[in-house]
Amino acid sequence: MARTRIQLLTAAAGIAAVFTATGCGAADMTKQSSPYANVGGAKSVTLSVQSWVGAQSNVAVAQYLLEHELGYRVDTVQVDEIPAWDALSQGRVDAILEDWGHPEQEQRYVKDKKLIVPGGGLGVTGHIGWWVPKYFADKHPDVLNWKNLNKYAKTFKTAESGGKGQLLDGSPSYVTNDKALVKNLKLNYQIVFSGSEAAQITQIKQFAKGKKPFLTYWYEPQWLFNQVPMVEVELPKYTDKCANEGTKDPASVDCAYPTTPLQKYLNADFAKQGGKASAFLKKFHWTKQNQNEVSELIASKGMSAQDAAKKWVEAHPDVWKKWMP
């Protein structure tokens, strides 16, 4: 996305730092390096954890299986998308399990410097877009065409949007195209950042509880759709030309977000020398439904990441046993 994560895409309050391994905890990689990365001879793995719950679910399940089935010590570190690539290239983390597409970093670290290697597809397809609640779209179906958004600007106005319609975004750390889209499509909207995915989810739930209209940047896969059905607004069609021009000049983007098969990336040395751990992570491959099941346990049911991973692992041996090296 570009959640580029672009962009994207993704958690309930308090889960930004919920990953706690036995004897180790989450750390901010922008401030310190992992104490377990590159320890000579140590049977350890360091995984990057992005701030959205889907990415956290990947790591929780991978961590649980690495520890309980393969006997590794796992350290997890929270880091934003771009710094995660830097940390991975330097060997401060061993793997990123959910990347939504970062062409500049791929060119620099994978193709040119060869410090990072692809780890294969995650099995989940990601998509970012603008969404409105189904209860509003059912009554106002024309809102689903971006050309009609200005008609509804006053309807989506909030105290935070300065007289314009509000486009609700999540964390300012997400690399999005929204600013360019609002400007280039000449929309009378103000982007309002909730601050995090957790805060955005809280705001969406509050809107939905009162059946209030809202327009939000959002993404799939995401467990929240199970509780708040939303319908995507059709933006100008995504094209390779738009994407290529946007890579050169992000301010030029005037088309929809792409649909992105989410990818894993490994530090090149770890990929060669990581033994069963790297083999396992390369084979880690599950569905949107699998991920959402774990995500909802964490973000909506209040389970810890490790308890949610344990519950999922116990229920789905037919899935994860295929990942064992």
Coordinates of N, CA, C and O in Angstrom, one line a residue, residues 19 23 46 49 88 102 121 144 147 163 180 188 235 256 300-301 320:
F19 N 4.0 -7.7 21.1 CA 4.8 -8.9 20.8 C 5.9 -9.0 21.9 O 6.8 -8.2 22.0
G23 N 11.8 -13.9 27.2 CA 13.2 -13.3 27.4 C 13.5 -12.1 26.5 O 14.6 -11.6 26.6
T46 N 15.5 -12.4 14.2 CA 14.9 -11.1 14.5 C 13.9 -10.7 13.4 O 14.3 -10.7 12.2
V49 N 8.4 -5.9 12.8 CA 7.0 -5.8 13.0 C 6.5 -4.5 12.6 O 6.8 -3.5 13.2
L88 N 16.9 -4.1 7.5 CA 17.0 -5.4 6.9 C 18.3 -5.5 6.1 O 19.1 -6.5 6.1
H102 N 7.7 -1.3 -2.3 CA 8.6 -0.1 -2.1 C 9.6 -0.2 -3.3 O 10.7 -0.7 -3.1
G121 N 6.0 -14.9 -1.9 CA 4.7 -14.2 -1.6 C 4.2 -14.7 -0.3 O 4.4 -15.8 0.1
L144 N -20.2 6.4 -4.6 CA -19.1 5.4 -5.0 C -18.3 5.7 -6.2 O -17.4 5.0 -6.6
K147 N -16.1 11.2 -8.8 CA -16.6 12.4 -9.4 C -17.7 13.1 -8.6 O -18.0 14.3 -8.8
G163 N -13.9 22.9 7.5 CA -14.9 23.3 6.6 C -14.9 22.5 5.3 O -15.8 22.7 4.5
A180 N -1.8 13.8 -2.8 CA -1.8 14.0 -4.3 C -3.1 13.8 -4.9 O -3.5 14.6 -5.8
N188 N -12.7 18.7 -2.6 CA -12.8 19.7 -1.5 C -12.8 18.9 -0.2 O -13.7 18.9 0.6
L235 N -12.0 5.2 -7.7 CA -11.1 6.3 -8.1 C -10.7 6.1 -9.5 O -11.0 5.0 -10.1
A256 N -6.1 5.3 -8.9 CA -6.4 4.5 -7.7 C -5.1 3.7 -7.3 O -4.1 3.6 -8.1
S300 N -9.8 -7.3 18.2 CA -11.2 -7.2 18.6 C -11.6 -8.0 19.9 O -12.4 -7.6 20.7
K301 N -10.9 -9.2 20.0 CA -11.2 -10.1 21.1 C -10.3 -9.9 22.3 O -10.5 -10.6 23.3
W320 N 0.0 -25.0 8.7 CA 1.4 -24.6 9.0 C 2.3 -25.8 8.9 O 3.6 -25.5 8.7

